Each structure stands twice: as structure tokens, then as C-alpha cells.
Short mmCIF file of C-alpha atoms in Angstrom, two decimals:
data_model
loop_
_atom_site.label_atom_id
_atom_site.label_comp_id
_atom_site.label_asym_id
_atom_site.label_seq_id
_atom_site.Cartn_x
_atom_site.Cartn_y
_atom_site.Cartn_z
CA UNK O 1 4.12 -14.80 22.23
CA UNK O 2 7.54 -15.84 21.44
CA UNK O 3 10.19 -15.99 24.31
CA UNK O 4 13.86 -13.78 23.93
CA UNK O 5 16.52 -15.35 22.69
CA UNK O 6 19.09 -14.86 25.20
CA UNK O 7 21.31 -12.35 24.05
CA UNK O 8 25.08 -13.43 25.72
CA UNK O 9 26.97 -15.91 24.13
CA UNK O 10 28.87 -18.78 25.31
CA UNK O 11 32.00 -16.06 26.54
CA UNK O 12 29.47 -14.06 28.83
CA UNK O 13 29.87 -11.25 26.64
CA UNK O 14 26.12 -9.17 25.62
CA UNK O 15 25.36 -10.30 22.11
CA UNK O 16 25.26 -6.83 19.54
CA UNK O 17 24.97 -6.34 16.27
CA UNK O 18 28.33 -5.82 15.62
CA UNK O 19 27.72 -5.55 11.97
CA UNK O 20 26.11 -2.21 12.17
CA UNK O 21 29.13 -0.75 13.50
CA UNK O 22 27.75 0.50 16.38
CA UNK O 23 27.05 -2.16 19.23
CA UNK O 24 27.18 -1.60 22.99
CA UNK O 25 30.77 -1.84 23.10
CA UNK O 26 31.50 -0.04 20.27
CA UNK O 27 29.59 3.16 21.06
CA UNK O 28 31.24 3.27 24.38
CA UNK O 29 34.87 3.93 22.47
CA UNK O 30 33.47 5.62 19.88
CA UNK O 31 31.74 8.52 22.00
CA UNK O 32 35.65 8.29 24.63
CA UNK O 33 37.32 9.73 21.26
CA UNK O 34 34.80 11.92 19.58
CA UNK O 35 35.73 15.33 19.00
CA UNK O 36 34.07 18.49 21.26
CA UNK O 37 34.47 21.91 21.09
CA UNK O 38 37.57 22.48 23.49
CA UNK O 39 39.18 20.08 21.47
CA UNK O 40 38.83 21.67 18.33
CA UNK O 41 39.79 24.88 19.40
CA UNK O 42 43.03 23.71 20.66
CA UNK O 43 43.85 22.63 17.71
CA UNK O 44 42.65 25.16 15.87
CA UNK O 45 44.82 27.03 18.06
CA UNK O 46 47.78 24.90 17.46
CA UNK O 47 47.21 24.99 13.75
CA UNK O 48 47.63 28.81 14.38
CA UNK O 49 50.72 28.72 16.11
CA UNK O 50 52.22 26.53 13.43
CA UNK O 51 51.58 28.21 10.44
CA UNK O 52 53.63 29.44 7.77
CA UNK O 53 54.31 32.85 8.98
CA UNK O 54 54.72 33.86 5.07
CA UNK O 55 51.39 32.32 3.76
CA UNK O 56 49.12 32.87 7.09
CA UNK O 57 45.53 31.42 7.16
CA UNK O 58 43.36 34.40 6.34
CA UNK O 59 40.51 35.20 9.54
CA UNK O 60 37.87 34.15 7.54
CA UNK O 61 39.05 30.90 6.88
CA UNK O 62 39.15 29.81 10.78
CA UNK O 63 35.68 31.23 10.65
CA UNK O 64 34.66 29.34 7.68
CA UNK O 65 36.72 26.20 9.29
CA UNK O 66 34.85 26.99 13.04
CA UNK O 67 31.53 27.09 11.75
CA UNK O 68 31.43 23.77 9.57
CA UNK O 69 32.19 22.19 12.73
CA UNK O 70 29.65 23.81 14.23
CA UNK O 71 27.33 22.66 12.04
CA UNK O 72 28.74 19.10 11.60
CA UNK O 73 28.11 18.90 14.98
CA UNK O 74 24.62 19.91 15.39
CA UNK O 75 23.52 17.99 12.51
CA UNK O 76 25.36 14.33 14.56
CA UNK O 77 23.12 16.19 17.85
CA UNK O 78 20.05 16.41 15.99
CA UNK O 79 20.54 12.95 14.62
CA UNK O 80 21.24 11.45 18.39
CA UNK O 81 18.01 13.04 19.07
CA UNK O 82 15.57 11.79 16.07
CA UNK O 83 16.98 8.33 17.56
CA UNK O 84 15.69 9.37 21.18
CA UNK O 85 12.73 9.89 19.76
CA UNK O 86 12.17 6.77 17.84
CA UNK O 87 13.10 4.67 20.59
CA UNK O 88 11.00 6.08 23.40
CA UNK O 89 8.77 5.78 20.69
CA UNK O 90 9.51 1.77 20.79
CA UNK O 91 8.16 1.36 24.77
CA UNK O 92 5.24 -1.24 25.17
CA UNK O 93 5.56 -2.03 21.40
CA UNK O 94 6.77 -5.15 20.29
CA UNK O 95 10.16 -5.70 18.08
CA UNK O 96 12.33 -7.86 16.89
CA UNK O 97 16.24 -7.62 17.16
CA UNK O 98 18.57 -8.45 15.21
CA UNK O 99 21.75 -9.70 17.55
CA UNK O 100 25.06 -10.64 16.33
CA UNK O 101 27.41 -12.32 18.44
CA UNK O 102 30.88 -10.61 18.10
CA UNK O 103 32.64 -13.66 19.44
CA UNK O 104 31.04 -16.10 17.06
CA UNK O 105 29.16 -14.02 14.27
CA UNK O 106 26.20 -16.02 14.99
CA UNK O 107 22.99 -14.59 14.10
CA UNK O 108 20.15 -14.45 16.20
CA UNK O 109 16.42 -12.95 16.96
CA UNK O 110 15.09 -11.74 19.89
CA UNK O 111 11.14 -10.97 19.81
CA UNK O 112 9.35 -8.87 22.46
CA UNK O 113 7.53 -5.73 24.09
CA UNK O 114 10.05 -2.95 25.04
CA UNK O 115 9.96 -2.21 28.58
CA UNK O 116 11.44 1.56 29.00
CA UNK O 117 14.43 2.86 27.52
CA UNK O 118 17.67 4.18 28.92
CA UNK O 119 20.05 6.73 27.53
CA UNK O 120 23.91 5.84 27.95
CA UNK O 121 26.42 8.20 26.56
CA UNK O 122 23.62 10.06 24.72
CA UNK O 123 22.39 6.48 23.00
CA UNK O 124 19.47 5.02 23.43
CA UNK O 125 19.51 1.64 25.14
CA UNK O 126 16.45 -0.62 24.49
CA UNK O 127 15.93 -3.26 27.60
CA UNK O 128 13.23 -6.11 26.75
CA UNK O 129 12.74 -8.37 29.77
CA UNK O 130 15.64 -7.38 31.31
CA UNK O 131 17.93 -7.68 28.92
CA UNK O 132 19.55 -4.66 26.61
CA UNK O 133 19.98 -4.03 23.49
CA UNK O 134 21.47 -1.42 21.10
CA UNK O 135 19.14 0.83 18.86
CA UNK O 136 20.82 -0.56 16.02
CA UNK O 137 20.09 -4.06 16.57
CA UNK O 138 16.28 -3.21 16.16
CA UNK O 139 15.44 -5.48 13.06
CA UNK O 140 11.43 -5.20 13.11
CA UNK O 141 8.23 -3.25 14.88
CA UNK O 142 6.08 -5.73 14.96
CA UNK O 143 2.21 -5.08 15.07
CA UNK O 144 -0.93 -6.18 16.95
CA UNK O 145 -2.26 -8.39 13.85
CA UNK O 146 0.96 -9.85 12.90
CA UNK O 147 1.74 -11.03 16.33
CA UNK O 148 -1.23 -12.29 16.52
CA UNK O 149 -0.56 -14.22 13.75
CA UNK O 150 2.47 -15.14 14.16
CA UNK O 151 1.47 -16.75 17.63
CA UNK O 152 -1.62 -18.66 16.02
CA UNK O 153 1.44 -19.80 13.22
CA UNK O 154 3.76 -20.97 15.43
CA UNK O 155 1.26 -22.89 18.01
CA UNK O 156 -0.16 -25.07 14.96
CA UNK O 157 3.04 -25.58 13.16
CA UNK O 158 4.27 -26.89 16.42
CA UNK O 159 1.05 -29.16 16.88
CA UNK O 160 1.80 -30.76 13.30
CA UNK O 161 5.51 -30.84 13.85
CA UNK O 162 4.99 -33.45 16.66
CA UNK O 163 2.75 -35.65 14.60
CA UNK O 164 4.83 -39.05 13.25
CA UNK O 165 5.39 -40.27 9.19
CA UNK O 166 2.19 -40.23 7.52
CA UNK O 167 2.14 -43.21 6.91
CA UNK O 168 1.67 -44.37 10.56
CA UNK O 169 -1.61 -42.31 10.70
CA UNK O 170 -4.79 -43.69 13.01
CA UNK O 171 -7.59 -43.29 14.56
CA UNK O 172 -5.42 -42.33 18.05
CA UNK O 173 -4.59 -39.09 16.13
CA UNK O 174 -8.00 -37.74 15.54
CA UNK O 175 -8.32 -35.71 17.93
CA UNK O 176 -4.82 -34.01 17.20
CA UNK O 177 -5.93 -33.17 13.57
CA UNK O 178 -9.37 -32.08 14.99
CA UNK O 179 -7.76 -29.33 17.39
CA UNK O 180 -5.81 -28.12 14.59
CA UNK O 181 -8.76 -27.32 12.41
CA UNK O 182 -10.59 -26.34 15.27
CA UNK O 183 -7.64 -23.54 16.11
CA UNK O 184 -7.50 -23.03 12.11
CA UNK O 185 -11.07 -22.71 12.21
CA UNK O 186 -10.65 -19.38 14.63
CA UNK O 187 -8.22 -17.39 11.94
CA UNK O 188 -9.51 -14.36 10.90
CA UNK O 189 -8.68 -13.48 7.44
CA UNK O 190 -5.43 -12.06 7.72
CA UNK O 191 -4.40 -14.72 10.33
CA UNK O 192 -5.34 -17.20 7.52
CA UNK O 193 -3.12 -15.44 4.73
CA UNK O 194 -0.35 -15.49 7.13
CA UNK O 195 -0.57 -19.15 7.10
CA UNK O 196 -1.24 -19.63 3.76
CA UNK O 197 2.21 -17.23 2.47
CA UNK O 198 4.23 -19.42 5.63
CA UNK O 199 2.65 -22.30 6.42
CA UNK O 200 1.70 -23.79 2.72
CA UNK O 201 3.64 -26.86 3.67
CA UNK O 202 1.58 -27.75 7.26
CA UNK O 203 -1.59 -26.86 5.81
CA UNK O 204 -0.69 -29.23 2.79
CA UNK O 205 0.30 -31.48 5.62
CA UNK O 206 -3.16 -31.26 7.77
CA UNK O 207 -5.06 -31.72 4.71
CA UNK O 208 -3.53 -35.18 3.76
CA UNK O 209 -3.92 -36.09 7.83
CA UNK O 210 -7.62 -35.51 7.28
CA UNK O 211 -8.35 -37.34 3.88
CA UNK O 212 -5.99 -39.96 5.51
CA UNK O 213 -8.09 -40.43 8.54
CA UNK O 214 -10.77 -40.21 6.73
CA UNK O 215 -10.37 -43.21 5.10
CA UNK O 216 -10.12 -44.85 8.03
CA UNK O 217 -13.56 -43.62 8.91
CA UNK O 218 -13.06 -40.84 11.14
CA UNK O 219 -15.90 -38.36 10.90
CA UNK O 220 -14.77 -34.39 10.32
CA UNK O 221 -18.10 -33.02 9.67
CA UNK O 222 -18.02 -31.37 12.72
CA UNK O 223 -15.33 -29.22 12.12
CA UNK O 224 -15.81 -28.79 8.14
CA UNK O 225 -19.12 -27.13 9.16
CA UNK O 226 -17.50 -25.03 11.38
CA UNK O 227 -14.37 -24.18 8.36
CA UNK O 228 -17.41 -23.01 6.18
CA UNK O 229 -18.99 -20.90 8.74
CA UNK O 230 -16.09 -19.44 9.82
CA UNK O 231 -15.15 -18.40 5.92
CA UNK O 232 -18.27 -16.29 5.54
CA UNK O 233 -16.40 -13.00 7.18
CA UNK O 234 -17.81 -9.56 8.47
CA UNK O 235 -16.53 -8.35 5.17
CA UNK O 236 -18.69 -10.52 3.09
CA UNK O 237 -21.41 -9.88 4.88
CA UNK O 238 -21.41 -6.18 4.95
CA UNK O 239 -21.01 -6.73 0.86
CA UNK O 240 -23.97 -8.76 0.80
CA UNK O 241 -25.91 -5.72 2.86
CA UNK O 242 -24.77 -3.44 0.88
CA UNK O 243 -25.92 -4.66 -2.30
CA UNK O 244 -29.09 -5.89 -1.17
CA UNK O 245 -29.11 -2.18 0.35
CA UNK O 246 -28.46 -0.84 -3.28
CA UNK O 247 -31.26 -2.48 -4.77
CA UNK O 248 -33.72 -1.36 -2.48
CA UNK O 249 -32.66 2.21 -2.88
CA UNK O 250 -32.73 1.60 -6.88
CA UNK O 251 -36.42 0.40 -6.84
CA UNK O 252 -36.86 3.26 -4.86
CA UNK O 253 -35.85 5.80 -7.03
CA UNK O 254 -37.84 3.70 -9.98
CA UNK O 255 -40.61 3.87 -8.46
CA UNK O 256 -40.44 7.69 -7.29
CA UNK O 257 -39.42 8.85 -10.82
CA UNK O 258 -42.66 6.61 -11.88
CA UNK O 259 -45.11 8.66 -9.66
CA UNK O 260 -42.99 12.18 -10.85
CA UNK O 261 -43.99 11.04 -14.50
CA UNK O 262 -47.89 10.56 -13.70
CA UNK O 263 -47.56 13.99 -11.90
CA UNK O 264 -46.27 15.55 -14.70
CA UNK O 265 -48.59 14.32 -17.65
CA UNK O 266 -51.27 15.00 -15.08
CA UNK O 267 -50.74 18.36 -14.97
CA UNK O 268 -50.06 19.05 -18.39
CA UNK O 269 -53.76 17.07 -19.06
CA UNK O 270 -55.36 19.77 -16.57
CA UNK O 271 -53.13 22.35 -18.14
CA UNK O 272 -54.82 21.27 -22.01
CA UNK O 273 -58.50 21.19 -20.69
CA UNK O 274 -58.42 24.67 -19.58
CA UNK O 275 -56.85 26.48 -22.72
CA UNK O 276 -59.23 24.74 -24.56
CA UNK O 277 -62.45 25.84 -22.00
#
């Protein structure tokens, strides 16, 4: 798995996504200054006291006024508690967040599995390996397959990444390029696609290792058995079973609707002698 990215910059300060408009820092002032219900109804009740006395606000529009707040805010409650929901949905999943610095702008990722959430000011607060993080730097819920493959990714791209120019290519580096077939070797099919949509260029890469030190006589039929092995998948071979499976059941039914047919003119031959007797 990958490690966090640390998420405080260079001025101490937690990294947030500052871009969403509602980081750590933000949410704290945001939720000092919202508007409640005693504070509408003082001004409500100011806005009474100071009204034309000539052209006064009829009753049942400081009923109509009272009960779009009232619904305004239920509807900001309700929303405060779908995200409550979605993040204690988030604990022992893995994600990766989105962090912007606010100092610098700077961009970053951090990837891993959400420990327990906390609720600050009636936000969620998302803490991953000690660290936290706001609900609205959450960037991706990662699943069990693509972490997977992501890992598998990441440990062979770094295995080519350390290998030198082509062109100094020898026998020392055999068994290098023969551990990353062998770990290439143990994709399953979706782990291979992975590579193949974002590793294209290392696989390219590997391949021209091989034919390179092949030519310098090193022996991969070892692991090329093992590549075409490994390609013949459970799918494939349930397919095979299947249709072997469907032909047996076809002959099957031939050879029943064979025996129905002697039955039948059997019985109409019996069926002949005895009008005729």
C-alpha cells in the first residue's frame, strides 16, 4: 500500500482543500457566523419595530418569512447529516484525498484506510493514520481490486525504474527482468488491464529488456511457460466446461428424441396390425 502524504506544509499549517470552500479552517468561521433561530427572531423582531407604521408587514408574511427559514434550515441539517452518514460510512475503507495547501496551492494525494471519524462543529472529520482531514478533501473510495492493483503497479514500475539505459543491458540484470515477469506472471486479469491502461510504457520497456537479453543468451523459458499458464484464467476455463457441457446435453437430447421417434412409429405399427386383425 501506498504511504500518506503528509498533509502540513512547510508553515506548520494542516494542508485542506481550500478550493472546495470548506477546509478545516474555513468551517470553523463559517459555522461562528451562521445564523440560528434566536438570531433570526431578533431580527425579525427588529424588522418589526422598524417598520413603516403606514405600510405594516401583514402577519402572514412573518409567517411565510419564519417558516422558509425553517425549512432552509432543516434542509442545511439534513444535508450535515447525509454527510455523517457517508463518512462513517468511509471507516476501514480506503480513500484518497485530495489536499490543497492554502499557503502554497500545492496539490497533493494522500492514500489510505480511514481509521474512525470525528464530528467537530457538526462536520465530519476523517483521521487516516493520525492525521485529519476534511470531508471535502475526499477525492476517491478506493476498492479491494484496484488497490490491489495499484500496489502490484507501483512495485514493478519501481523495479524497472531502477534499471540503467538500455543500452547498457547484461547478463548481471537477468535476474531483475526475471522477477518482474515472475511478479507480472501473478496478475490476475484485472491486475493485468490495470497495467496495460497505466503501465503501456514499462511493459513496452520489460519486453525490449527480455529480447535484449535474450540476445545475449539468457534463457526465459522458464518464466514464458509460466506467462502462458498463467493466461489460461478461471474464466476461460469455466467457458471451455461449459461448452463441452452443452454438447453433451445436445447429444443427449438427440439421442432421446431418437428413441421417442422409434416409440412412436412403434406404436402406431402395433396400432395398424390390430385394425386390420
Amino acid at each position: 500500500m501506498g504511504s500518506l502524504v503528509a498533509p502540513v506544509g512547510e508553515d506548520g499549517k494542516l494542508q485542506t482543500n481550500s478550493t472546495s470552500g470548506d477546509s478545516l479552517k474555513s468551517k470553523s468561521k463559517k459555522n461562528n457566523s451562521t445564523v440560528d433561530s434566536d438570531m433570526f427572531l431578533s431580527l425579525l423582531v427588529a424588522e418589526m419595530q422598524n417598520q413603516d407604521p403606514l405600510e405594516p408587514t401583514s402577519n402572514t408574511e412573518w409567517v411565510s418569512q419564519y417558516a422558509t427559514f425553517t425549512q432552509v434550515k432543516k434542509m442545511g441539517e439534513m444535508a450535515e447529516s447525509i454527510d455523517l452518514l457517508r463518512a462513517n460510512d468511509l471507516v476501514g475503507k480506503e480513500v484518497i484525498m485530495k489536499v490543497t495547501s492554502e499557503s502554497t496551492g500545492d496539490v497533493t494525494y494522500a492514500r489510505g484506510t480511514v481509521d474512525f471519524i470525528t464530528v467537530e462543529n457538526g462536520k465530519p472529520i476523517i483521521w487516516i493514520d493520525d492525521k485529519q482531514y476534511s470531508m471535502a478533501d475526499l477525492d476517491t473510495v478506493v476498492s479491494g481490486s484496484y488497490s490491489s492493483a495499484y500496489d502490484k503497479y507501483d512495485t514493478l514500475t519501481a523495479m524497472l525504474k531502477g534499471l540503467p539505459d538500455i543500452k547498457y543491458a547484461d547478463k548481471s540484470y537477468e535476474n531483475v527482468i526475471k522477477g518482474a515477469y515472475e511478479l507480472y506472471n501473478t496478475f490476475n486479469d484485472y491486475e493485468k488491464n490495470f497495467m496495460k491502461t497505466y503501465g503501456a510504457k514499462e511493459l513496452a520497456l520489460l519486453e525490449q529488456w527480455k529480447e535484449k537479453l535474450k540476445d545475449k543468451g539468457v534463457d526465459f523459458s522458464d518464466v514464458e511457460a509460466k506467462e502462458d499458464e498463467a493466461g489460461v484464467s478461471l474464466d476461460d476455463i469455466m467457458k471451455s466446461f461449459n461448452t463441452k457441457m452443452d454438447a453433451i446435453i445436445d447429444r443427449l437430447k438427440l439421442l432421446t428424441g431418437d428413441t421417442d421417434t422409434d416409440n412412436t412409429d412403434k406404436d402406431d405399427t402395433d396400432k395398424d396390425d390390430a385394425d386390420k386383425e
